[in-house]
Amino acid sequence: MAAVLSTVLVILSPLLWVLSKVADFLVSVISLVINGDRPKQKIPSVQNVLLLESAVSLAKGIRSRRLTSEVVVRAYIDRIKEVNGLLNCLVVDCFEDAIREAKEVDKILESIDIPERYNKKNAPFLGVPVSVKEAFSCKGMPNTSGLVSRKGVIAEDDAPPVGNMKKAGCIVLGVTNCSELCMWYESANFVYGRTNNAYDIRRIVGGSSGGEGCILSAAASVIGIGADIGGSIRMPAFFNGVFGHKPSPGVVDNDGQFPSAKGDQDEMMSTGPLCRYAVDLDPLLRVMAGPEGISKIKLDAPVDLKSLKYFSAGTDMKKMLLSPLDPELRDAQFRAAKYLEETLGVKVEHKLLHRFKYSVAIWSARMQKSGGDTFTSLMGDHGTQVLPSLELVKRIFNLSNHTLPAILLALFEDFDRLMPDKTDRLLSSCTKLRDQLKELLGDNGVLLYPSHPKIAPFHNSPIVHPTNFAYTGIFNALGFPVTQVPLGLSTQGLPLGVQLVTTPYNDHLTLAVARQLEKGFGGWVTELSGSLVGDRLGTDENDGNKSVDD
C-alpha cells in the first residue's frame, strides 16, 4: 500500500480530511439508528475473588497449596461460560483436558518428592490457566486465523511460545478469536463471527488479538499470548483496558503462526504477552522468550525510575490520513505525565517529532519491502487463486467467504509497486525517525505516545478509518519495544490508555514504568458489586520485579 498511500498524502489529503469528517458523521448516525438510546449492555459482575488475582499470585497460591489448580481452572471455566455468550471471545475450548491437567498438577504438588521439571524455576506458572490466540499453533486445537478455507485445520504441534508456556506449567483453556488473516483491527471473521467489547458489547475489541484482549478484560482469563505487526497486541490491550507488551525484535520466536512472518516481516512482528496485571508482564515475557530470547534484553537490570529521561509526543500533531486524537485520550496522557513528574520528581519533556505525521506511509513502505507473502495468496491459503475484485462483487450479494476489510486490503496491495522511488524515500524517512528517537531516548529514555486516536469505537466503524492503526504500527516499522498501559475509564466507562516506548532491547524500562503507572491509575478495572476493583487483589507485595524506587 505504500505507493498509493504516499501519493494520496501529497495529492488528496485535503479531500480525504473532508471525507473523514463526513464518514465520522455518518458512522455516528448509523450507530444511533442501530443502537438507538438503549444503554450499553454489560456482562455479569465478577463475584469470585480468585478471578481478581494476578497469575503470579495464583501460581504462588497453587504451589503453597493455599489454592488447588483444579479450583482455579474451574473458576475460569465457569466465568467463560458466564460471559462468552455475550462476548464470543473464546471460540474453541478444551475444558475437559484443562480440568484433567489441573488434577494432575494438584497430584504432583501433593507428592513428597516433586520432579525437577515441576519446580518453581522450571514451572513458574504451574497450574495457572492461559488462553491462546487462535492464529498460534496449539496442539490439538484449530488454526484457521478466521479463514473459511482452513476450517478443519488442526494444529499438530505447539508454536514455540505456546510450548514454552506449557513447559512453564500453564494450562490452556482454549483459543480466542482474531480478525481474518490477522490483518485488521476488528476481530471478526466468517469462521467464528465477531467478538464484542466487555465494557460495551456494541463496540470493537480491536485486532488482531482481539479475542485475547476481550477474554482478559472480562476476567475470563488471567494471561494470554498475542502477536503484533501493526498493533495487534497493543490495540486490543488498549480497547479492553489491559496490559500488553510488544517486545524488541527477535526476543520471542514468531514461528508457529498462520500467517507466518517472512523476510523483514519477522523483524516487524513481535510475539508477546497480554495480561490484567503489570506484575505478570516480566515473568510472562521470560517464559515466552526462553533462555536464548531473554538473553537479548536486560530484565534483571535494576531500574531507577527517578534517573530515567521522560518524553511525551503525539498529542498535538495532525497526522496524514488519521483521525484527530480524542480529547479524553490527550488528557489521560497529560495526567500520566503529570503523575510521573509529581511522584518521581522528574520532568516529562514534550516533543514535536514531525516525521510521525507520515506513520501510515512509513509502515506501508516497510511492509511492501518486507518480502513476505502477498495478502491475496494468503486469502487462498497458497492454493486456490482469489480474485479480490470478484470477491468484492460477491460480498455485495453476501456470497463471499471473506470479510470486506480483507477484500479491500487485497485490492489495495495491487498498487504497491507503482511508485518504487516514493517507497525508497519513505524508507529513508523511517531510518531518520528511528535514528532521531534513538538519539533522543538513548538507553535510559521512555516516550509516552497515544495508543489510538479513538476510544473503543462501534462495530464496523474501522472500515471508514482503516489507517488509524498507525499510532501503533509506526513502532513496528521502527522496531522499538512498546508496553501498552491502561489509564482508567472514560466518561462513557470505556478504557483509556497510553503507549510506553523505548529503544530496542531496553524492554525493562517500559515494563518498570508500566508498574509505576499501574500504582497511580489502578491498571485494569472492572465492576465488582458496584465498586471499581483494579489490581488491589492482584499483586502480592513480594511478587514480581521492582525498581530500586519501590
Coordinates of C-alpha atoms in Angstrom, one line a residue:
M1 CA 0.0 0.0 0.0
A2 CA 3.0 2.3 0.4
A3 CA 2.9 3.8 -3.1
V4 CA -0.8 4.6 -3.3
L5 CA -0.8 5.9 0.3
S6 CA 2.2 8.2 -0.2
T7 CA 0.6 9.6 -3.4
V8 CA -2.6 10.2 -1.6
L9 CA -0.7 12.0 1.1
V10 CA 0.6 14.6 -1.4
I11 CA -2.5 14.9 -3.7
L12 CA -5.7 14.0 -1.9
S13 CA -5.1 14.9 1.8
P14 CA -7.5 17.9 1.9
L15 CA -10.2 15.9 0.2
L16 CA -9.7 12.9 2.4
W17 CA -9.8 15.1 5.5
V18 CA -13.3 16.3 4.5
L19 CA -14.4 12.8 3.6
S20 CA -13.2 11.6 7.0
K21 CA -15.3 14.2 8.8
V22 CA -18.3 13.1 6.7
A23 CA -17.6 9.5 7.5
D24 CA -17.4 10.3 11.2
F25 CA -20.8 11.9 11.0
L26 CA -22.4 9.0 9.0
V27 CA -21.0 6.4 11.4
S28 CA -22.5 8.3 14.3
V29 CA -25.9 8.5 12.6
I30 CA -25.8 4.8 11.7
S31 CA -24.7 3.8 15.2
L32 CA -27.6 5.9 16.6
V33 CA -30.1 4.2 14.2
I34 CA -28.8 0.7 15.1
N35 CA -28.4 1.2 18.8
G36 CA -31.0 3.9 19.5
D37 CA -30.9 5.2 23.0
R38 CA -30.6 1.8 24.7
P39 CA -27.9 1.6 27.4
K40 CA -24.8 -0.3 26.7
Q41 CA -25.2 -4.0 27.7
K42 CA -22.9 -5.1 30.5
I43 CA -21.5 -8.6 31.3
P44 CA -22.2 -10.0 34.7
S45 CA -20.0 -8.6 37.5
V46 CA -17.1 -10.7 38.9
Q47 CA -18.2 -12.5 42.0
N48 CA -15.3 -15.0 42.6
V49 CA -12.3 -13.2 44.1
L50 CA -10.0 -15.8 42.6
L51 CA -10.6 -14.2 39.3
L52 CA -9.1 -11.0 40.7
E53 CA -5.6 -12.4 41.5
S54 CA -2.6 -12.0 39.2
A55 CA -1.0 -15.0 37.6
V56 CA 2.0 -14.6 39.8
S57 CA -0.3 -14.7 42.9
L58 CA -2.2 -17.7 41.6
A59 CA 1.0 -19.6 40.9
K60 CA 2.3 -18.9 44.4
G61 CA -1.0 -19.9 45.9
I62 CA -1.2 -23.2 44.0
R63 CA 2.4 -24.1 44.8
S64 CA 1.9 -23.3 48.5
R65 CA -1.4 -25.3 48.5
R66 CA -3.4 -22.2 49.5
L67 CA -5.2 -23.0 46.3
T68 CA -5.6 -26.0 44.1
S69 CA -5.1 -25.8 40.3
E70 CA -8.5 -27.5 39.8
V71 CA -10.3 -24.9 41.8
V72 CA -8.7 -22.1 39.8
V73 CA -9.2 -23.7 36.4
R74 CA -12.9 -24.4 37.2
A75 CA -13.4 -20.8 38.4
Y76 CA -12.2 -19.6 35.0
I77 CA -14.2 -22.1 33.1
D78 CA -17.3 -21.0 35.0
R79 CA -16.5 -17.4 34.1
I80 CA -16.1 -18.2 30.5
K81 CA -19.4 -19.9 30.4
E82 CA -21.0 -16.9 32.1
V83 CA -19.7 -14.3 29.7
N84 CA -18.8 -15.9 26.4
G85 CA -22.4 -15.9 25.0
L86 CA -22.3 -12.1 25.1
L87 CA -18.7 -11.7 24.0
N88 CA -17.7 -14.5 21.7
C89 CA -14.1 -14.2 22.8
L90 CA -13.1 -17.9 23.3
V91 CA -14.0 -19.7 20.1
V92 CA -13.0 -23.2 20.8
D93 CA -12.4 -24.6 24.3
C94 CA -10.6 -27.6 25.8
F95 CA -12.2 -27.6 29.2
E96 CA -12.1 -31.3 29.8
D97 CA -8.4 -31.5 29.1
A98 CA -7.8 -28.4 31.3
I99 CA -9.5 -30.0 34.3
R100 CA -7.6 -33.3 33.8
E101 CA -4.3 -31.4 33.7
A102 CA -5.2 -29.4 36.7
K103 CA -5.9 -32.5 38.7
E104 CA -2.5 -33.9 37.6
V105 CA -0.8 -30.7 38.8
D106 CA -2.5 -31.0 42.2
K107 CA -1.5 -34.6 42.5
I108 CA 2.1 -33.8 41.7
L109 CA 2.2 -31.0 44.3
E110 CA 0.8 -33.2 46.9
S111 CA 3.6 -35.7 46.5
I112 CA 6.7 -35.8 48.8
D113 CA 9.2 -35.6 46.0
I114 CA 8.2 -33.1 43.3
P115 CA 10.1 -33.9 40.0
E116 CA 12.6 -31.2 39.0
R117 CA 10.7 -30.3 35.8
Y118 CA 7.9 -29.0 38.1
N119 CA 10.0 -26.9 40.5
K120 CA 9.5 -23.2 40.7
K121 CA 12.4 -22.4 38.4
N122 CA 11.3 -24.7 35.6
A123 CA 7.5 -24.3 36.0
P124 CA 6.9 -20.8 37.4
F125 CA 3.2 -20.8 36.3
L126 CA 2.4 -24.4 37.3
G127 CA -1.4 -24.9 37.3
V128 CA -2.3 -21.4 36.1
P129 CA -4.8 -21.2 33.2
V130 CA -3.9 -19.4 30.0
S131 CA -5.8 -18.5 26.7
V132 CA -4.1 -18.6 23.3
K133 CA -4.8 -16.6 20.1
E134 CA -6.2 -19.0 17.5
A135 CA -3.6 -17.9 15.0
F136 CA -1.0 -19.7 17.0
S137 CA -0.5 -23.5 16.6
C138 CA -1.7 -25.1 19.8
K139 CA -1.6 -28.9 19.6
G140 CA -5.0 -30.4 19.1
M141 CA -6.7 -27.0 18.5
P142 CA -7.9 -25.3 15.3
N143 CA -5.6 -23.0 13.5
T144 CA -7.7 -21.1 10.9
S145 CA -6.9 -17.5 11.6
G146 CA -10.5 -16.8 10.6
L147 CA -10.0 -18.2 7.0
V148 CA -13.0 -20.2 5.9
S149 CA -10.9 -22.4 3.6
R150 CA -8.9 -23.5 6.7
K151 CA -11.9 -24.9 8.6
G152 CA -10.9 -28.3 9.9
V153 CA -7.1 -27.5 10.1
I154 CA -5.9 -28.8 13.5
A155 CA -2.5 -27.9 14.8
E156 CA -0.2 -30.9 15.2
D157 CA 2.4 -29.1 17.3
D158 CA 2.7 -26.1 19.6
A159 CA 4.2 -22.8 18.4
P160 CA 7.4 -22.1 20.4
P161 CA 5.9 -19.5 22.8
V162 CA 2.9 -21.8 23.4
G163 CA 5.2 -24.7 24.1
N164 CA 7.2 -22.6 26.5
M165 CA 4.1 -21.6 28.4
K166 CA 3.0 -25.2 28.7
K167 CA 6.5 -26.2 29.9
A168 CA 6.2 -23.4 32.5
G169 CA 3.1 -25.2 33.8
C170 CA 0.3 -23.2 32.2
I171 CA -2.9 -25.0 31.4
V172 CA -4.6 -24.0 28.1
L173 CA -8.4 -23.2 28.4
G174 CA -8.9 -22.7 24.7
V175 CA -8.2 -20.5 21.7
T176 CA -9.5 -16.9 21.1
N177 CA -10.9 -15.0 18.1
C178 CA -8.9 -12.8 15.7
S179 CA -9.5 -10.9 12.5
E180 CA -9.3 -12.7 9.2
L181 CA -5.7 -13.4 8.5
C182 CA -4.7 -11.2 11.4
M183 CA -4.6 -8.0 9.3
W184 CA -7.5 -5.9 10.6
Y185 CA -8.2 -4.1 13.9
E186 CA -11.7 -5.5 14.4
S187 CA -11.8 -9.2 15.4
A188 CA -14.5 -10.7 13.1
N189 CA -14.5 -13.4 10.5
F190 CA -16.8 -15.9 8.8
V191 CA -15.4 -18.9 10.8
Y192 CA -16.2 -17.7 14.3
G193 CA -18.1 -14.4 14.0
R194 CA -17.5 -11.2 15.8
T195 CA -16.1 -10.5 19.3
N196 CA -17.8 -7.9 21.5
N197 CA -16.2 -5.5 24.0
A198 CA -16.8 -6.4 27.6
Y199 CA -17.3 -2.7 28.6
D200 CA -20.0 -2.2 25.9
I201 CA -20.8 -5.1 23.5
R202 CA -21.7 -2.6 20.8
R203 CA -18.0 -1.8 20.4
I204 CA -14.9 -3.4 19.0
V205 CA -12.3 -5.3 20.9
G206 CA -9.5 -4.4 18.4
G207 CA -7.4 -6.8 16.4
S208 CA -5.9 -9.0 15.5
S209 CA -5.5 -10.4 19.1
G210 CA -9.0 -9.1 20.0
G211 CA -10.2 -12.3 21.5
E212 CA -7.3 -12.3 23.9
G213 CA -7.8 -8.7 25.0
C214 CA -11.5 -9.3 25.5
I215 CA -11.3 -12.6 27.5
L216 CA -8.7 -10.9 29.8
S217 CA -10.9 -7.8 30.2
A218 CA -13.9 -9.9 31.2
A219 CA -11.8 -11.7 33.9
A220 CA -12.3 -14.9 32.0
S221 CA -8.6 -15.5 31.6
V222 CA -5.6 -14.1 33.5
I223 CA -2.8 -14.3 31.0
G224 CA -2.7 -14.7 27.2
I225 CA -0.5 -14.8 24.1
G226 CA -0.7 -12.4 21.1
A227 CA 1.3 -11.2 18.1
D228 CA 1.8 -7.7 16.8
I229 CA 2.8 -6.5 13.3
G230 CA 0.9 -3.2 13.3
G231 CA -0.5 -3.0 16.9
S232 CA -2.2 -6.4 17.2
I233 CA -1.2 -6.8 20.9
R234 CA -1.5 -3.1 21.8
M235 CA -4.8 -2.1 20.2
P236 CA -6.7 -5.0 21.8
A237 CA -5.0 -4.3 25.1
F238 CA -6.0 -0.6 24.8
F239 CA -9.6 -1.1 23.7
N240 CA -10.1 -3.7 26.5
G241 CA -8.2 -1.9 29.3
V242 CA -5.5 -4.5 30.0
F243 CA -1.7 -4.6 29.6
G244 CA 0.2 -5.7 26.5
H245 CA 3.8 -5.7 25.6
K246 CA 5.4 -5.7 22.1
P247 CA 8.9 -7.0 22.7
S248 CA 12.0 -6.0 20.9
P249 CA 12.6 -7.8 17.6
G250 CA 13.8 -11.4 17.9
V251 CA 13.1 -11.8 21.7
V252 CA 10.2 -14.1 21.3
D253 CA 10.1 -16.7 18.4
N254 CA 7.4 -15.8 15.9
D255 CA 7.3 -19.3 14.4
G256 CA 4.2 -21.5 14.5
Q257 CA 1.6 -18.9 13.5
F258 CA -0.6 -18.6 10.5
P259 CA 0.0 -16.4 8.6
S260 CA 3.7 -16.7 9.2
A261 CA 6.1 -13.7 9.1
K262 CA 8.7 -14.0 6.4
G263 CA 11.6 -11.8 5.4
D264 CA 11.7 -8.4 7.1
Q265 CA 8.2 -9.0 8.4
D266 CA 9.8 -11.2 11.1
E267 CA 11.6 -8.1 12.3
M268 CA 8.4 -6.0 12.3
M269 CA 6.3 -8.7 14.1
S270 CA 6.6 -9.3 17.8
T271 CA 5.0 -12.1 19.8
G272 CA 4.3 -11.1 23.4
P273 CA 2.1 -11.2 26.5
L274 CA -1.3 -9.7 27.4
C275 CA -2.5 -9.7 31.0
R276 CA -4.5 -7.8 33.5
Y277 CA -1.7 -7.0 36.0
A278 CA 1.6 -5.4 35.3
V279 CA 3.4 -7.7 37.7
D280 CA 2.7 -10.6 35.2
L281 CA 4.4 -8.9 32.2
D282 CA 8.0 -9.6 33.2
P283 CA 7.7 -13.3 34.2
L284 CA 5.5 -14.0 31.2
L285 CA 8.0 -12.4 28.8
R286 CA 10.8 -14.5 30.3
V287 CA 8.8 -17.7 29.8
M288 CA 7.6 -16.9 26.3
A289 CA 11.1 -15.9 25.1
G290 CA 13.0 -18.8 26.7
P291 CA 16.7 -18.5 27.8
E292 CA 18.0 -17.6 24.3
G293 CA 15.5 -14.9 23.6
I294 CA 15.6 -13.4 27.1
S295 CA 19.4 -13.0 26.9
K296 CA 18.9 -10.3 24.3
I297 CA 17.3 -7.9 26.8
K298 CA 18.1 -6.7 30.3
L299 CA 15.2 -7.8 32.5
D300 CA 17.5 -8.4 35.5
A301 CA 19.0 -4.9 35.4
P302 CA 17.8 -2.6 38.2
V303 CA 15.7 0.4 37.0
D304 CA 15.9 3.7 38.9
L305 CA 12.7 5.4 37.7
K306 CA 13.9 8.8 39.0
S307 CA 17.0 8.7 36.8
L308 CA 15.2 8.0 33.5
K309 CA 14.5 10.6 30.8
Y310 CA 10.8 11.0 30.0
F311 CA 9.2 12.4 26.9
S312 CA 5.7 12.8 25.6
A313 CA 4.6 13.2 21.9
G314 CA 1.7 12.7 19.5
T315 CA -0.9 14.7 21.4
D316 CA -0.8 17.9 19.3
M317 CA 0.1 16.8 15.8
K318 CA -2.3 16.3 12.9
K319 CA -1.3 13.1 11.1
M320 CA -1.9 12.4 7.5
L321 CA -5.0 10.1 6.9
L322 CA -5.5 9.6 10.6
S323 CA -8.4 10.7 12.9
P324 CA -7.6 13.5 15.4
L325 CA -6.8 12.4 18.9
D326 CA -9.8 12.2 21.2
P327 CA -9.6 14.9 23.9
E328 CA -10.1 12.3 26.7
L329 CA -7.1 10.3 25.4
R330 CA -5.0 13.5 25.2
D331 CA -5.9 14.5 28.8
A332 CA -5.2 10.9 30.0
Q333 CA -1.7 11.1 28.6
F334 CA -1.2 14.5 30.2
R335 CA -2.3 13.1 33.5
A336 CA 0.1 10.2 33.2
A337 CA 3.0 12.6 32.5
K338 CA 1.9 14.8 35.5
Y339 CA 1.7 11.8 37.7
L340 CA 5.3 10.7 36.8
E341 CA 6.5 14.3 37.4
E342 CA 4.9 14.6 40.8
T343 CA 5.6 11.1 42.0
L344 CA 9.2 10.7 40.8
G345 CA 10.3 14.3 40.8
V346 CA 11.2 14.1 37.1
K347 CA 10.5 16.3 34.1
V348 CA 8.4 14.9 31.2
E349 CA 9.5 16.9 28.1
H350 CA 7.0 17.4 25.3
K351 CA 8.4 16.8 21.8
L352 CA 7.0 17.6 18.4
L353 CA 8.5 14.9 16.0
H354 CA 7.2 15.8 12.6
R355 CA 8.1 12.5 10.9
F356 CA 5.3 10.8 12.9
K357 CA 3.0 12.7 10.6
Y358 CA 3.8 10.1 7.9
S359 CA 3.3 7.0 10.1
V360 CA 0.8 5.3 7.7
A361 CA 3.0 5.6 4.7
I362 CA 6.2 4.6 6.6
W363 CA 4.6 1.4 7.9
S364 CA 3.2 0.6 4.5
A365 CA 6.6 1.1 2.8
R366 CA 8.2 -1.3 5.3
M367 CA 5.5 -3.9 4.7
Q368 CA 5.9 -3.5 0.9
K369 CA 9.7 -4.1 1.1
S370 CA 9.4 -6.9 3.7
G371 CA 9.4 -9.7 1.2
G372 CA 6.5 -11.6 2.8
D373 CA 3.6 -13.4 1.1
T374 CA 1.0 -11.3 -0.7
F375 CA -2.3 -10.9 1.1
T376 CA -4.1 -12.3 -1.9
S377 CA -2.0 -15.5 -1.8
L378 CA -2.8 -15.8 1.9
M379 CA -6.5 -15.5 1.3
G380 CA -6.2 -18.5 -0.9
D381 CA -4.0 -20.3 1.6
H382 CA -1.3 -20.5 -1.0
G383 CA -3.5 -22.7 -3.2
T384 CA -6.8 -21.6 -4.7
Q385 CA -6.5 -18.3 -6.6
V386 CA -8.5 -15.5 -5.1
L387 CA -9.6 -12.5 -7.3
P388 CA -10.2 -9.6 -5.0
S389 CA -12.4 -7.7 -7.5
L390 CA -14.7 -10.8 -7.9
E391 CA -14.8 -11.3 -4.1
L392 CA -15.9 -7.7 -3.7
V393 CA -18.9 -8.3 -6.1
K394 CA -19.7 -11.5 -4.3
R395 CA -19.6 -9.7 -0.9
I396 CA -22.2 -7.2 -2.2
F397 CA -24.5 -10.1 -2.6
N398 CA -23.4 -11.8 0.6
L399 CA -21.8 -14.7 -1.3
S400 CA -18.1 -14.3 -0.4
N401 CA -16.4 -16.2 2.4
H402 CA -14.1 -13.2 3.0
T403 CA -14.7 -10.2 5.1
L404 CA -14.9 -6.7 3.5
P405 CA -11.7 -5.5 5.1
A406 CA -9.8 -8.5 3.8
I407 CA -11.1 -7.9 0.3
L408 CA -10.2 -4.2 0.3
L409 CA -6.7 -4.9 1.6
A410 CA -6.2 -7.4 -1.2
L411 CA -7.4 -4.8 -3.7
F412 CA -5.1 -2.1 -2.5
E413 CA -1.9 -4.2 -2.4
D414 CA -2.0 -4.4 -6.2
F415 CA -1.0 -0.7 -6.3
D416 CA 2.1 -1.2 -4.1
R417 CA 4.7 -1.4 -6.8
L418 CA 3.6 1.6 -8.9
M419 CA 6.0 4.1 -7.4
P420 CA 9.2 2.4 -6.0
D421 CA 11.0 5.8 -5.8
K422 CA 8.4 7.1 -3.4
T423 CA 8.7 3.9 -1.3
D424 CA 12.5 4.4 -1.1
R425 CA 12.1 7.9 0.2
L426 CA 9.6 6.7 2.9
L427 CA 12.1 4.0 4.0
S428 CA 14.7 6.8 4.3
S429 CA 12.3 8.7 6.5
C430 CA 11.8 5.6 8.6
T431 CA 15.6 5.4 9.1
K432 CA 15.8 9.1 10.0
L433 CA 12.9 8.8 12.5
R434 CA 14.5 5.7 14.1
D435 CA 17.8 7.5 14.5
Q436 CA 16.2 10.6 15.9
L437 CA 14.4 8.6 18.5
K438 CA 17.5 6.6 19.4
E439 CA 19.4 9.8 20.0
L440 CA 16.6 11.3 22.0
L441 CA 15.9 8.3 24.2
G442 CA 19.3 6.7 24.4
D443 CA 19.5 3.7 26.8
N444 CA 17.6 5.4 29.6
G445 CA 14.6 7.1 28.0
V446 CA 10.9 6.4 27.8
L447 CA 8.4 8.1 25.4
L448 CA 4.6 8.4 26.2
Y449 CA 2.6 8.2 22.9
P450 CA -1.1 7.8 22.2
S451 CA -2.4 4.2 21.7
H452 CA -5.0 5.1 19.2
P453 CA -6.9 8.3 18.2
K454 CA -10.3 7.0 19.3
I455 CA -11.7 5.3 22.4
A456 CA -13.2 1.8 21.5
P457 CA -15.4 2.7 18.5
F458 CA -18.6 1.0 17.5
H459 CA -18.6 -2.2 15.4
N460 CA -17.7 -1.7 11.7
S461 CA -16.5 1.8 12.1
P462 CA -12.9 0.9 11.4
I463 CA -13.9 0.5 7.8
V464 CA -14.1 4.3 7.4
H465 CA -10.9 4.8 9.5
P466 CA -8.7 2.0 8.1
T467 CA -5.4 3.8 8.8
N468 CA -5.9 4.7 12.5
F469 CA -3.7 1.7 13.4
A470 CA -0.7 3.8 12.5
Y471 CA -0.4 5.1 16.1
T472 CA 0.8 1.6 17.0
G473 CA 2.1 0.4 13.6
I474 CA 4.8 3.1 13.4
F475 CA 6.7 1.3 16.2
N476 CA 6.6 -2.0 14.3
A477 CA 8.2 -0.2 11.4
L478 CA 10.8 1.3 13.7
G479 CA 11.5 -1.9 15.6
F480 CA 11.0 -0.4 19.1
P481 CA 9.6 -2.3 22.1
V482 CA 6.3 -0.8 23.5
T483 CA 4.2 -1.5 26.6
Q484 CA 0.5 -0.7 26.5
V485 CA -0.8 0.6 29.8
P486 CA -4.4 1.2 30.9
L487 CA -5.2 4.6 32.5
G488 CA -8.7 4.1 33.9
L489 CA -12.0 4.7 32.2
S490 CA -13.5 7.5 30.1
T491 CA -16.7 9.4 30.9
Q492 CA -18.5 6.7 29.0
G493 CA -16.9 4.0 31.0
L494 CA -14.6 2.8 28.3
P495 CA -10.8 2.1 28.7
L496 CA -8.2 4.9 28.3
G497 CA -4.5 4.1 27.9
V498 CA -1.1 5.1 26.7
Q499 CA 1.9 3.5 25.0
L500 CA 5.3 3.5 26.6
V501 CA 8.1 3.4 24.1
T502 CA 11.8 2.8 24.4
T503 CA 14.8 1.9 22.3
P504 CA 15.4 -1.7 21.1
Y505 CA 16.4 -4.2 23.8
N506 CA 15.6 -1.9 26.7
D507 CA 12.2 -3.5 27.4
H508 CA 12.9 -3.5 31.1
L509 CA 12.4 0.3 31.2
T510 CA 8.9 0.4 29.8
L511 CA 7.9 -2.6 32.0
A512 CA 9.1 -0.8 35.1
V513 CA 7.3 2.4 34.2
A514 CA 4.1 0.4 33.5
R515 CA 4.2 -1.0 37.0
Q516 CA 4.6 2.6 38.4
L517 CA 1.6 3.9 36.3
E518 CA -0.5 0.9 37.5
K519 CA 0.0 2.2 41.1
G520 CA -1.3 5.6 40.1
F521 CA -4.1 4.7 37.8
G522 CA -5.3 1.3 39.0
G523 CA -4.5 -0.7 35.9
W524 CA -7.3 -2.9 34.7
V525 CA -10.6 -2.1 36.4
T526 CA -13.9 -3.9 36.5
E527 CA -17.2 -3.7 38.3
L528 CA -17.5 -5.9 41.4
S529 CA -20.7 -5.5 43.5
G530 CA -21.0 -1.9 42.3
S531 CA -17.4 -0.7 43.0
L532 CA -14.4 -0.4 40.8
V533 CA -11.7 -3.0 41.6
G534 CA -8.4 -2.9 39.8
D535 CA -5.2 -4.6 40.9
R536 CA -6.0 -4.4 44.6
L537 CA -6.2 -8.2 44.9
G538 CA -3.9 -8.9 42.0
T539 CA -0.4 -8.1 43.3
D540 CA 1.3 -9.6 46.3
E541 CA 3.8 -7.1 47.7
N542 CA 6.6 -9.6 47.2
D543 CA 5.6 -10.7 43.7
G544 CA 7.3 -9.5 40.5
N545 CA 10.3 -7.4 39.8
K546 CA 10.5 -4.0 41.4
S547 CA 12.6 -0.9 40.6
V548 CA 15.0 0.5 43.1
D549 CA 12.5 3.2 44.0
D550 CA 10.0 0.7 45.4

